[in-house]
Short mmCIF file of C-alpha atoms and ligand atoms in Angstrom, two decimals:
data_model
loop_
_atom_site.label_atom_id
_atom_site.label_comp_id
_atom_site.label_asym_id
_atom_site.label_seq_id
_atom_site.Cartn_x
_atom_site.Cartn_y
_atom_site.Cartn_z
CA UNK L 28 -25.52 1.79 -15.79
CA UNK L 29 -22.96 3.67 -17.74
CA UNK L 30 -22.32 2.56 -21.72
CA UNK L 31 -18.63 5.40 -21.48
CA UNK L 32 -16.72 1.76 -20.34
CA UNK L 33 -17.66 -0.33 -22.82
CA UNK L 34 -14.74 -2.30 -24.04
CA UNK L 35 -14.33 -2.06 -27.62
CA UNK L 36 -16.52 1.05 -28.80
CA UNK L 37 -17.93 0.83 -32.65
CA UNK L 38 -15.91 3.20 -34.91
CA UNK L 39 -16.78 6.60 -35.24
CA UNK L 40 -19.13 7.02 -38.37
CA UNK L 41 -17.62 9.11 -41.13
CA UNK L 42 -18.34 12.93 -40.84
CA UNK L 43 -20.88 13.77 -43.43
CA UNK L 44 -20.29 15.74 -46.37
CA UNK L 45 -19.19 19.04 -45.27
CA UNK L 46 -18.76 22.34 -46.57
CA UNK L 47 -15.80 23.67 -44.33
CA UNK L 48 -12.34 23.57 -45.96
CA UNK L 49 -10.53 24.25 -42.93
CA UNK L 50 -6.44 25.23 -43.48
CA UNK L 51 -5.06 24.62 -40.86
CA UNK L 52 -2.11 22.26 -39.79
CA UNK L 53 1.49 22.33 -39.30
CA UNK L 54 3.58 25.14 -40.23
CA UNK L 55 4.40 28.27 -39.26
CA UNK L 56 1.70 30.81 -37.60
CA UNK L 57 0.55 32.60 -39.86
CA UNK L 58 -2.61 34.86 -38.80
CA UNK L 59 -4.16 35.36 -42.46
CA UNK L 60 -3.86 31.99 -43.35
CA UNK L 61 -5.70 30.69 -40.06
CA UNK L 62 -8.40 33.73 -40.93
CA UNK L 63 -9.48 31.29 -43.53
CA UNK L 64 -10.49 29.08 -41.61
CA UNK L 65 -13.39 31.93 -40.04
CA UNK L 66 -15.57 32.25 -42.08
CA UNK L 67 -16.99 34.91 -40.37
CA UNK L 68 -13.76 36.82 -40.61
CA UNK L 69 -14.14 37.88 -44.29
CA UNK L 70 -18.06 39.34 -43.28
CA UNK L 71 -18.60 42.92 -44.57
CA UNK L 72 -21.13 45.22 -42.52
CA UNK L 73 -22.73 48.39 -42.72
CA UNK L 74 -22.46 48.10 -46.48
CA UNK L 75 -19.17 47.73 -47.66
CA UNK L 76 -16.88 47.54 -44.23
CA UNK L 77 -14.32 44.46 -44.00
CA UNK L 78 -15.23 42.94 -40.21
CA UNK L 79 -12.38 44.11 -37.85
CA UNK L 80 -13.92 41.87 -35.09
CA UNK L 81 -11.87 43.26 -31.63
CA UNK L 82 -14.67 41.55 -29.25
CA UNK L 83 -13.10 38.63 -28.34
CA UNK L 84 -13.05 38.70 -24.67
CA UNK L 85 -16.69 38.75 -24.96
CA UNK L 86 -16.94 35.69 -27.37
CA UNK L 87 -14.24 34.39 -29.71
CA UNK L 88 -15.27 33.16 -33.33
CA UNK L 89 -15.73 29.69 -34.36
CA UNK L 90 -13.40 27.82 -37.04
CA UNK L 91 -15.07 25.91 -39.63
CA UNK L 92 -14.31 22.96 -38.31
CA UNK L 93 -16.35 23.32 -35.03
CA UNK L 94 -19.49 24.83 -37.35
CA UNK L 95 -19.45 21.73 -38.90
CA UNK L 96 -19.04 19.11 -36.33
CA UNK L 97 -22.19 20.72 -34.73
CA UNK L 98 -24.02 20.02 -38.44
CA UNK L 99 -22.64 16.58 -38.30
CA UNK L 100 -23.09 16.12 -35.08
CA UNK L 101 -26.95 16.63 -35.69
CA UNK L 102 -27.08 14.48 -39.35
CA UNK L 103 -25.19 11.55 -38.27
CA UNK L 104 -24.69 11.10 -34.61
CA UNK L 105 -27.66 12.39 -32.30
CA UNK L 106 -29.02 10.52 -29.75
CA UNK L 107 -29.34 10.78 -25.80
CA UNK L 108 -25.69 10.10 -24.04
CA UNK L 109 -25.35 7.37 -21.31
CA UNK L 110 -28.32 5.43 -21.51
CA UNK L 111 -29.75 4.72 -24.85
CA UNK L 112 -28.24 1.25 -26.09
CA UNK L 113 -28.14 1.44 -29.39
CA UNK L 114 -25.90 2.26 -32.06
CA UNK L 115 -26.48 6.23 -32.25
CA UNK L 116 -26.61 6.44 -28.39
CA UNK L 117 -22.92 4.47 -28.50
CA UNK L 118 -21.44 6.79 -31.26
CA UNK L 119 -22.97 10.16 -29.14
CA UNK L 120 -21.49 8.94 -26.02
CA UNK L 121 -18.50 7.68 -27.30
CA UNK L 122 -17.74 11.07 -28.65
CA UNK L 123 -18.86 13.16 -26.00
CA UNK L 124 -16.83 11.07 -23.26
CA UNK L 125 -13.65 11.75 -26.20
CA UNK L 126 -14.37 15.46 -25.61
CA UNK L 127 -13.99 15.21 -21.88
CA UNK L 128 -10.45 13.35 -22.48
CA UNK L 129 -9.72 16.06 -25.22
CA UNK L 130 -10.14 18.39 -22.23
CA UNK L 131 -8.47 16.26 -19.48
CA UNK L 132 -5.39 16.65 -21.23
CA UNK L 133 -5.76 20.19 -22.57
CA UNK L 134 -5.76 21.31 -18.62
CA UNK L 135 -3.46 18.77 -17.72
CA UNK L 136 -6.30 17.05 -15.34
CA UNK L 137 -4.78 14.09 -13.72
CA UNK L 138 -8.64 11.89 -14.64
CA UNK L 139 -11.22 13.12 -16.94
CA UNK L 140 -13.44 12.33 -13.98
CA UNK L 141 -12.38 15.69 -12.67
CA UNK L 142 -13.50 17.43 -15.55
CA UNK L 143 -17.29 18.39 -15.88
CA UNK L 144 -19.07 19.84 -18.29
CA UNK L 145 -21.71 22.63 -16.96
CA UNK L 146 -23.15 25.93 -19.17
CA UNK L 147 -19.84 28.27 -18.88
CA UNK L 148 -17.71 29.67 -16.21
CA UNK L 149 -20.97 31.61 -14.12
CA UNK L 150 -22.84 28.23 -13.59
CA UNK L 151 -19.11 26.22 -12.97
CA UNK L 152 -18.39 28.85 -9.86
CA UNK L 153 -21.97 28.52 -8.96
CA UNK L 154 -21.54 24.61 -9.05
CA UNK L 155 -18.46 25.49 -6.41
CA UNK L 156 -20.27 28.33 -4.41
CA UNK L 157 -23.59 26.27 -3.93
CA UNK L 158 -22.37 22.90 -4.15
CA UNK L 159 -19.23 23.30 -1.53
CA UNK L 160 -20.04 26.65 0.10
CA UNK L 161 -23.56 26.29 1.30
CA UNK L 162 -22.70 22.72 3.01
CA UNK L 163 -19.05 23.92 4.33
CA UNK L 164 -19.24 27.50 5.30
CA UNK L 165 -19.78 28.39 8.59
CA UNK L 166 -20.49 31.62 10.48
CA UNK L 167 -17.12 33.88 10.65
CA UNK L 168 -15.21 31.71 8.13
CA UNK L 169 -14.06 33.57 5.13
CA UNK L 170 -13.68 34.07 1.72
CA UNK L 171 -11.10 35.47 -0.11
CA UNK L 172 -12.07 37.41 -3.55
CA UNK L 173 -10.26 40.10 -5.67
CA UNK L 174 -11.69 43.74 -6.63
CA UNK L 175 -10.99 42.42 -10.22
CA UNK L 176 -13.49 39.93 -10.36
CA UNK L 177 -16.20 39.68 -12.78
CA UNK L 178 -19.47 39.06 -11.61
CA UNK L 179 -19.50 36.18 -12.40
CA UNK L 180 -17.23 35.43 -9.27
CA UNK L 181 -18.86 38.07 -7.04
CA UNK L 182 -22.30 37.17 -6.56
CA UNK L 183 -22.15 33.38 -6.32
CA UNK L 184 -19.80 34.00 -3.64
CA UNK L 185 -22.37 36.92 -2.33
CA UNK L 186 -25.28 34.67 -2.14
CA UNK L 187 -23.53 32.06 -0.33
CA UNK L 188 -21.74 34.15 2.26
CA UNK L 189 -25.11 35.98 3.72
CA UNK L 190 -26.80 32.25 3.77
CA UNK L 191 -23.61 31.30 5.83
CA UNK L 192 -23.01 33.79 7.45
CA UNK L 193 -19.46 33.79 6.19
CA UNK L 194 -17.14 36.93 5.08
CA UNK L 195 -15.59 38.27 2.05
CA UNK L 196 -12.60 40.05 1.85
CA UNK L 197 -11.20 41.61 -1.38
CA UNK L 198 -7.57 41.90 -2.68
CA UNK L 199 -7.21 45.73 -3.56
CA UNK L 200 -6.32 46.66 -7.09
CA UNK L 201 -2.98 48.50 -7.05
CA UNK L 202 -2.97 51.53 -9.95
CA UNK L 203 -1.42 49.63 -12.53
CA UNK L 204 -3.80 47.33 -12.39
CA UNK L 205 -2.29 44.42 -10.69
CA UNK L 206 -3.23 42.67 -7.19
CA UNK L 207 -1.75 43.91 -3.57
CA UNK L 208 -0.12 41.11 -2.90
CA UNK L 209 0.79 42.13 0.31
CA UNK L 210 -2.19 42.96 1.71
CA UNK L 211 -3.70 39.12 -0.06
CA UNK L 212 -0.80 37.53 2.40
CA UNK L 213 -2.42 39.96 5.27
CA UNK L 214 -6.07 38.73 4.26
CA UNK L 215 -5.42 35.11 4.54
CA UNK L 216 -4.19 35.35 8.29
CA UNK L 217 -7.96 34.68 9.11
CA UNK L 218 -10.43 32.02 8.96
CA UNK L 219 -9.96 32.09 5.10
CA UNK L 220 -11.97 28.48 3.55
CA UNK L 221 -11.75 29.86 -0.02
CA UNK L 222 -9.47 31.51 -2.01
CA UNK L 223 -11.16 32.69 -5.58
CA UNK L 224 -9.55 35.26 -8.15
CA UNK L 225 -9.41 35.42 -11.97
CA UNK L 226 -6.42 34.33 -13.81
CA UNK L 227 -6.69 37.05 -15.87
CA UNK L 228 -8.56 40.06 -15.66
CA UNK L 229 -11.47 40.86 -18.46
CA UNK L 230 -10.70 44.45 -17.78
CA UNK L 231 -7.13 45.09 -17.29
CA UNK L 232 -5.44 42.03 -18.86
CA UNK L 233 -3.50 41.67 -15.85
CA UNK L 234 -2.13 38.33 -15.66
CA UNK L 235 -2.63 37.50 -12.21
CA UNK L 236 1.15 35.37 -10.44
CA UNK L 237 -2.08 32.58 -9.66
CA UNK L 238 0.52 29.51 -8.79
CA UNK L 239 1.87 31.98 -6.12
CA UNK L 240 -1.32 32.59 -5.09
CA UNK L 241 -2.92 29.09 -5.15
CA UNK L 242 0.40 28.45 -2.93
CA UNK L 243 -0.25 31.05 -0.02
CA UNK L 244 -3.24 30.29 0.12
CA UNK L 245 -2.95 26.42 0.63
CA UNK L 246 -0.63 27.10 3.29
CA UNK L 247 -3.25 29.11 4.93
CA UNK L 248 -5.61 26.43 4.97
CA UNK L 249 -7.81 27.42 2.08
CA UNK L 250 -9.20 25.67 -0.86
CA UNK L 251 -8.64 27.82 -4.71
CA UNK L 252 -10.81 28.82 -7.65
CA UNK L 253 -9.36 30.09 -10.40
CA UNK L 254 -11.72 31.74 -12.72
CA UNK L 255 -10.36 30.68 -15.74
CA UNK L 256 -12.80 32.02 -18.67
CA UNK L 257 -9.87 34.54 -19.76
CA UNK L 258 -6.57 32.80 -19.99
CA UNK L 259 -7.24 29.18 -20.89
CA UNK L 260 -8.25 30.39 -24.29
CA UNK L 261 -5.02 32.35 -24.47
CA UNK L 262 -2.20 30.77 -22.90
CA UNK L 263 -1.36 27.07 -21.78
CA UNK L 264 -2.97 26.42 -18.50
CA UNK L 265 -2.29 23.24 -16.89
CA UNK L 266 -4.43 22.81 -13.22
CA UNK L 267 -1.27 19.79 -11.79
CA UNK L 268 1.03 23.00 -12.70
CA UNK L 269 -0.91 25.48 -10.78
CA UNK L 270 -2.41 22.92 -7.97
CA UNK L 271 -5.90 24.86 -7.81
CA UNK L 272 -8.77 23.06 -6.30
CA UNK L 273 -11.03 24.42 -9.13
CA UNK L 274 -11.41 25.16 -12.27
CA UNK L 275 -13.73 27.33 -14.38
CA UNK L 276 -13.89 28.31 -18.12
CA UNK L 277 -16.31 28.97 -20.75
CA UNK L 278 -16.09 26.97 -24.62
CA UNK L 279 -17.11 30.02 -26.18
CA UNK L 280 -14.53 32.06 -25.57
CA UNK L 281 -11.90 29.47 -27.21
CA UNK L 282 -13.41 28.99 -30.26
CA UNK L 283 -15.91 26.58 -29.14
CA UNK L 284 -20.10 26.64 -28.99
CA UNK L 285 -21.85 28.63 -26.20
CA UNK L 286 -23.71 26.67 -23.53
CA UNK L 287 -20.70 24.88 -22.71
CA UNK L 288 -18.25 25.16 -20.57
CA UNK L 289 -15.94 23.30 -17.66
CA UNK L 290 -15.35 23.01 -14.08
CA UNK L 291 -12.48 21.22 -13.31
CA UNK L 292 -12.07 20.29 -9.54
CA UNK L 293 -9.87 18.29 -7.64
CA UNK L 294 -11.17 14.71 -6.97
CA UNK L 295 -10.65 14.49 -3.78
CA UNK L 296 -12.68 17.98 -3.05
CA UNK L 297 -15.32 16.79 -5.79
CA UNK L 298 -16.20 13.44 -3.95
CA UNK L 299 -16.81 15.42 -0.68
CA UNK L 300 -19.52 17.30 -2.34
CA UNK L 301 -22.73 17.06 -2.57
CA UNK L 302 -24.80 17.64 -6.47
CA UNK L 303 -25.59 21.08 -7.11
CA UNK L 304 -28.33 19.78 -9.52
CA UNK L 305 -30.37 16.83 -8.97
CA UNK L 306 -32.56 14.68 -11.20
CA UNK L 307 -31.72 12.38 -14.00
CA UNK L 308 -28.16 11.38 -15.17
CA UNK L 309 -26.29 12.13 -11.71
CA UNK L 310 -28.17 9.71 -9.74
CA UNK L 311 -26.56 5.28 -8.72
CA UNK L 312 -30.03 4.39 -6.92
CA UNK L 313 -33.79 6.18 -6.45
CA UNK L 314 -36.56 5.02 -4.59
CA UNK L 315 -39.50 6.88 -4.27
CA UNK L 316 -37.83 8.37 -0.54
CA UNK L 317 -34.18 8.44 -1.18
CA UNK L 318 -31.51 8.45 -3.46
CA UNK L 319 -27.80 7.91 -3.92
CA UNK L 320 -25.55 9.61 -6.50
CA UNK L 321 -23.60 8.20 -9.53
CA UNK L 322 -19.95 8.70 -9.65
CA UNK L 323 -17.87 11.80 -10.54
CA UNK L 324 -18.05 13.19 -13.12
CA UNK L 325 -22.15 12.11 -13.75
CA UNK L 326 -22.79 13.68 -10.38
CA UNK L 327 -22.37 17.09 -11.57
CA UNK L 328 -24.27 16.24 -14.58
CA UNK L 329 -27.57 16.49 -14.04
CA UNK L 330 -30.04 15.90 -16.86
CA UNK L 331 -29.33 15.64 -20.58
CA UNK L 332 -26.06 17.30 -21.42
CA UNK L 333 -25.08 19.65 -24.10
CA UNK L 334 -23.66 16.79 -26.02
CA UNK L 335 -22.92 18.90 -29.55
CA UNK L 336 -21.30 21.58 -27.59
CA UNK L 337 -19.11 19.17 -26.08
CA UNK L 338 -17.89 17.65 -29.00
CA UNK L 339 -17.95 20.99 -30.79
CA UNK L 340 -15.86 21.95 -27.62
CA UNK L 341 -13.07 18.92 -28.33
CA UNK L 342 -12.76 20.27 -31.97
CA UNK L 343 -11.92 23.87 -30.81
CA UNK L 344 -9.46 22.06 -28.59
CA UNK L 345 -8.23 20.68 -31.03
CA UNK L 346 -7.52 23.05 -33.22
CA UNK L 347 -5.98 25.01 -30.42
CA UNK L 348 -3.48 22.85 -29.86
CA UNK L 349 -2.54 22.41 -33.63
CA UNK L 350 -2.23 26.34 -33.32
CA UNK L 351 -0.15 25.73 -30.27
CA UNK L 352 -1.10 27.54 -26.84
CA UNK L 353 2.48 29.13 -26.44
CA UNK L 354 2.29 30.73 -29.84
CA UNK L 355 -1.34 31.47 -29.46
CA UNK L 356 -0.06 33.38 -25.89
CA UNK L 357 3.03 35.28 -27.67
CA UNK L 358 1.05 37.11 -30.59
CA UNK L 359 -1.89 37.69 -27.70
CA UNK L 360 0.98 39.26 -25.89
CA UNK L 361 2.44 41.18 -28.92
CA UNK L 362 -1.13 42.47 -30.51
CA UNK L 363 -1.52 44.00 -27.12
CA UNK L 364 1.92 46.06 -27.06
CA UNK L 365 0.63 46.91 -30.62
CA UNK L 366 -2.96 48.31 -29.51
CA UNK L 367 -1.32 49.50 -26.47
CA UNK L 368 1.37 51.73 -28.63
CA UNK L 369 -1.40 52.94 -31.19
CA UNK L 370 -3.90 54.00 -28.13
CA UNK L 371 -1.48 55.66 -26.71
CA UNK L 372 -0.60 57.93 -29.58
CA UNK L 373 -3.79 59.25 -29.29
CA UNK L 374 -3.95 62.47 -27.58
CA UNK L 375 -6.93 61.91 -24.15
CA UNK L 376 -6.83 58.12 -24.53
CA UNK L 377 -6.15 56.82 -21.34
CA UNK L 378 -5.65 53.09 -20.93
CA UNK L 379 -6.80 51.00 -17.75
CA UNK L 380 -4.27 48.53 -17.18
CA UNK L 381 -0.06 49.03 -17.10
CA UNK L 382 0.41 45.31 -15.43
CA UNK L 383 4.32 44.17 -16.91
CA UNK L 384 2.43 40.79 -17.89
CA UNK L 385 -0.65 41.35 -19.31
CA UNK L 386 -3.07 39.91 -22.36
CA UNK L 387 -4.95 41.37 -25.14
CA UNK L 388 -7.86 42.87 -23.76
CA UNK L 389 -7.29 46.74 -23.58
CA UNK L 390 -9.89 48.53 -21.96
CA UNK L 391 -9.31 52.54 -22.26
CA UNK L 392 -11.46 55.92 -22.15
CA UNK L 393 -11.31 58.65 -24.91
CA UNK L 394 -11.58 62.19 -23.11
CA UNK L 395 -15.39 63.55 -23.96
CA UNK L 396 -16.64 60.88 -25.48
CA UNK L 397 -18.95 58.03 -23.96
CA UNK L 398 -17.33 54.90 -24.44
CA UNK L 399 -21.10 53.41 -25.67
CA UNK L 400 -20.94 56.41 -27.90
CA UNK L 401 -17.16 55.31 -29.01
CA UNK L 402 -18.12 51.66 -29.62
CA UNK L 403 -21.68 52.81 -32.07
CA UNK L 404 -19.74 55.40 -33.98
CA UNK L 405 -16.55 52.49 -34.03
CA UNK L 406 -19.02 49.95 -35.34
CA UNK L 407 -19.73 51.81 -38.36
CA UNK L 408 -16.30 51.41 -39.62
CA UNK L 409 -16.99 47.84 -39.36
CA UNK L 410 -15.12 47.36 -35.99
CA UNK L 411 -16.73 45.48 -33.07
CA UNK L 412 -15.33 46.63 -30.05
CA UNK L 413 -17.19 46.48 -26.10
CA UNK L 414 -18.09 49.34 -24.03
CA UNK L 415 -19.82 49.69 -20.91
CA UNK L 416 -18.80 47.99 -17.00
CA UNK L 417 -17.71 44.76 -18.69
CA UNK L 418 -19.59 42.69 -15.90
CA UNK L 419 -17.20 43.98 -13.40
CA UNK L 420 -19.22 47.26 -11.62
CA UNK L 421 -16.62 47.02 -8.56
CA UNK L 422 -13.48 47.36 -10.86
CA UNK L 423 -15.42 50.44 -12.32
CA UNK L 424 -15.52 51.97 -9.14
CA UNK L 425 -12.24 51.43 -8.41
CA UNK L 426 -11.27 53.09 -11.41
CA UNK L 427 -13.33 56.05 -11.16
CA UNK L 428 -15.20 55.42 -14.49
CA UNK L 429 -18.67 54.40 -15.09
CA UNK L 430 -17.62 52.25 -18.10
CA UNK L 431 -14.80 52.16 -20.41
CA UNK L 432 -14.25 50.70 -24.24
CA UNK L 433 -12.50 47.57 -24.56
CA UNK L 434 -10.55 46.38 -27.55
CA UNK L 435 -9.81 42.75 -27.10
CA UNK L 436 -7.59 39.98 -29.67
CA UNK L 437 -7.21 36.80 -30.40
CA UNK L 438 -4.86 34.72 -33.01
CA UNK L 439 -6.58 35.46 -35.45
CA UNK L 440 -6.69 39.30 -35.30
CA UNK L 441 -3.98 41.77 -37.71
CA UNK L 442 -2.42 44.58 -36.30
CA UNK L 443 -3.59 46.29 -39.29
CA UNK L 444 -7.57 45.89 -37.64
CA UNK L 445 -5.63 47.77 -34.37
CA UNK L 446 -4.70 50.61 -36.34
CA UNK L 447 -7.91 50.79 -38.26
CA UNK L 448 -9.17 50.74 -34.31
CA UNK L 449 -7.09 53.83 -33.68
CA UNK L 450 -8.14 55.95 -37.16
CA UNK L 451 -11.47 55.65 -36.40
CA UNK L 452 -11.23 56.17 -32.75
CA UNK L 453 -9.02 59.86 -34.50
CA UNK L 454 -12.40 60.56 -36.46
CA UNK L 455 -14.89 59.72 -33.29
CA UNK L 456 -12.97 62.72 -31.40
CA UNK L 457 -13.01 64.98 -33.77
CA UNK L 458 -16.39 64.03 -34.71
CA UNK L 459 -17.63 64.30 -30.60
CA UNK L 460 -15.61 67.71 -30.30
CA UNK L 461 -17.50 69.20 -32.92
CA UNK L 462 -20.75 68.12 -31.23
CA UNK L 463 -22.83 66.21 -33.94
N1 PMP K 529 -15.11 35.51 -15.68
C1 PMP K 529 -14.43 36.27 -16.55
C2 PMP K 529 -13.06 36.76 -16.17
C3 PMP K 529 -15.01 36.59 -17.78
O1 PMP K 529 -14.35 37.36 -18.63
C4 PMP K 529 -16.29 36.09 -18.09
C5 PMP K 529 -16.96 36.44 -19.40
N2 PMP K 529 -16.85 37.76 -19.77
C6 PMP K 529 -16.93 35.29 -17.16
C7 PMP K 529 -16.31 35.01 -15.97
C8 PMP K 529 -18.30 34.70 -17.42
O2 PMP K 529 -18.26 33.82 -18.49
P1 PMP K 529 -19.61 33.18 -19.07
O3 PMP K 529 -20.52 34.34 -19.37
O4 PMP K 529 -19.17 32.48 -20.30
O5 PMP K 529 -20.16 32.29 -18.03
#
């Protein structure tokens, strides 16, 4: 049985002692204040370099406050969640059920029941590919995917369609980066089941019209996934708003812990399922032949959860929200018209990516010089950028590149760091021209 309805929880026990003298709270944004709060932020490397850390499509950094809720977490609140009946096992549950609500109404969930926690985006559209797919696919039925996607929204869907013997189709990729819309009306004139695209792209920062999308493709019959993992750290997402059927985004990339991450799904789809993991946790009734399974969300959950990283996940939350997601979208917005104006100025920079909306992850090639080449000479300025096929190999081809560089922001970034981005990507050519 469940402890998560108990009545009248005990009070939270007082966070320990902690080191973290986080600044934020109401008042205007103001980037360099909020930089306080990251620690990490005010790093120098390679000697005497002030971090300029542009990686944050990859992994965003973590406030103070979430560092130390994981240290607290571990001094004054461990134990196992959901079955241990004691006073620790009360306090862990207690807060880790909070988290779930914390993230209910972050996404605008109608029931936290609909919100589960799983490892990050990958393993939440594997939840939907194995869990759904396997059992509901049939031969000649398809699915509908994007050549945007990362592969993280590929292969599931790759795997499950030659066990099913289902089809994918793929949305083209217009040249400036956003999705043939025409042709996606075209696609879903077939036996279409499942509709799956990003939100927005981890290449292009295209900001994909995915209410539109969800829309068409409801009226063709098909259920949605919206991968997530690169707009619900950047702009508000709400699921009633868009009307998806599923969910999927990753803590780590919104200032919370890695190893955890969400997949929201409509209840209705959810309770049709069947568990994508089985054992302990997810289960009502075993006997040594059978079994039945415990109610949403515990039937996702199989095993012992990531209970820090779902707390640490509510405090990232929260301090998103004091932020505030529409301000938190705006600067994303306006640091990428920034990098996007300084790239350009640079003669043989050529930028992947001309959608009208669009975020702050700018992926781009510098004539003659490798892009892993770009990021190691980059990094010895002290600034962290990505190169290579960003998880998305189809895109690449698509694009005619084997990899680009990609320079991505977050709230915290200056638009001074973007043009220390573009001096040193000035001395990398000349450096690369010259040979050595
Ligand atoms: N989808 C997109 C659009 C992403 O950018 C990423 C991470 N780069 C993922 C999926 C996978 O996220 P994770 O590795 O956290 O599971």
């Amino acid at each position: 049985m469940s402890n998560t309805s108990s009545s009248s929880p005990p009070p939270l026990v007082p966070p320990v002692a902690c080191v973290c003298n986080e600044q934020v709270g109401a008042g205007p944004f103001d980037p360099r204040r909020l930089r306080q709060d990251f620690p990490i932020l005010a790093l120098t490397v390679h000697g005497d370099k002030t971090l300029a850390y542009l990686d944050n499509a990859a992994t965003t950094q973590k406030p103070a406050s979430v560092v130390c809720v994981l240290c607290e977490y571990y001094q004054a609140c461990n134990a196992n969640v959901h079955r241990s009946i004691h006073y620790l096992g009360e306090q862990a549950t207690q807060r880790f059920e909070e988290a779930r609500k914390k993230i209910q109404r972050f996404i605008g969930a109608p029931s936290e029941r609909s919100v589960i926690f799983t490892r990050g985006t990958t393993e939440s559209i594997n939840v939907v590919a194995s869990a759904w797919g396997r059992r509901s696919l049939k031969p000649g039925d398809e699915i509908v995917l994007t050549g945007m996607e990362h592969h993280s929204n590929l292969v599931p869907w790759q795997l499950v369609a030659k066990e099913t013997g289902a089809r994918l189709k793929f949305v083209p990729v217009l040249d400036d980066g956003t999705l043939d819309l025409e042709a996606y009306e075209r696609l879903l004139k077939g036996r279409v089941r499942m509709a799956a695209f990003t939100h927005i792209s981890n290449v292009l920062g295209t900001v994909n019209p995915v209410k539109r999308m969800t829309a068409l493709a409801h009226a063709a019959g098909a259920l949605v996934l919206v991968d997530a993992a690169q707009s619900v750290p950047n702009r508000p997402v709400s699921v009633t708003d868009l009307d998806c059927d599923f969910l999927a985004f990753s803590g780590h990339k919104m200032l919370g812990p890695t190893g955890i991450g969400v997949l929201y799904g409509r209840l209705e789809v959810l309770e049709r399922m069947e568990p994508f993991l089985t054992g302990g946790e997810m289960i009502s009734r075993v006997t040594l032949e059978d079994s039945t399974w415990a109610d949403l969300p515990q039937k996702f959950e199989a095993g012992t959860p990531h209970v820090s990283g779902a707390i640490g996940l509510g405090v990232a939350v929260d301090y998103l929200q004091r932020v505030g997601m529409e301000t938190i979208r705006d600067y994303d917005e306006r640091l990428a018209r920034y990098a996007i104006g300084r790239l350009e100025q640079i003669p043989g920079v050529r930028i992947f990516g001309r959608a009208p909306e669009r975020s702050g992850a700018v992926s781009f090639e510098v004539e003659g010089v490798h892009p892993h080449d770009l990021a190691q000479f980059i990094d010895r300025d002290g600034i962290a950028i990505r190169a290579g096929h960003l998880c998305a190999q189809p895109l690449m081809k698509r694009l005619g590149v084997p990899a680009v560089s990609r320079a991505s922001v977050y709230f915290y970034n200056l638009e001074e760091e973007l043009d220390r981005l573009a001096q040193s990507i000035l001395k990398a050519k000349e450096f690369f021209r010259h040979g050595s």
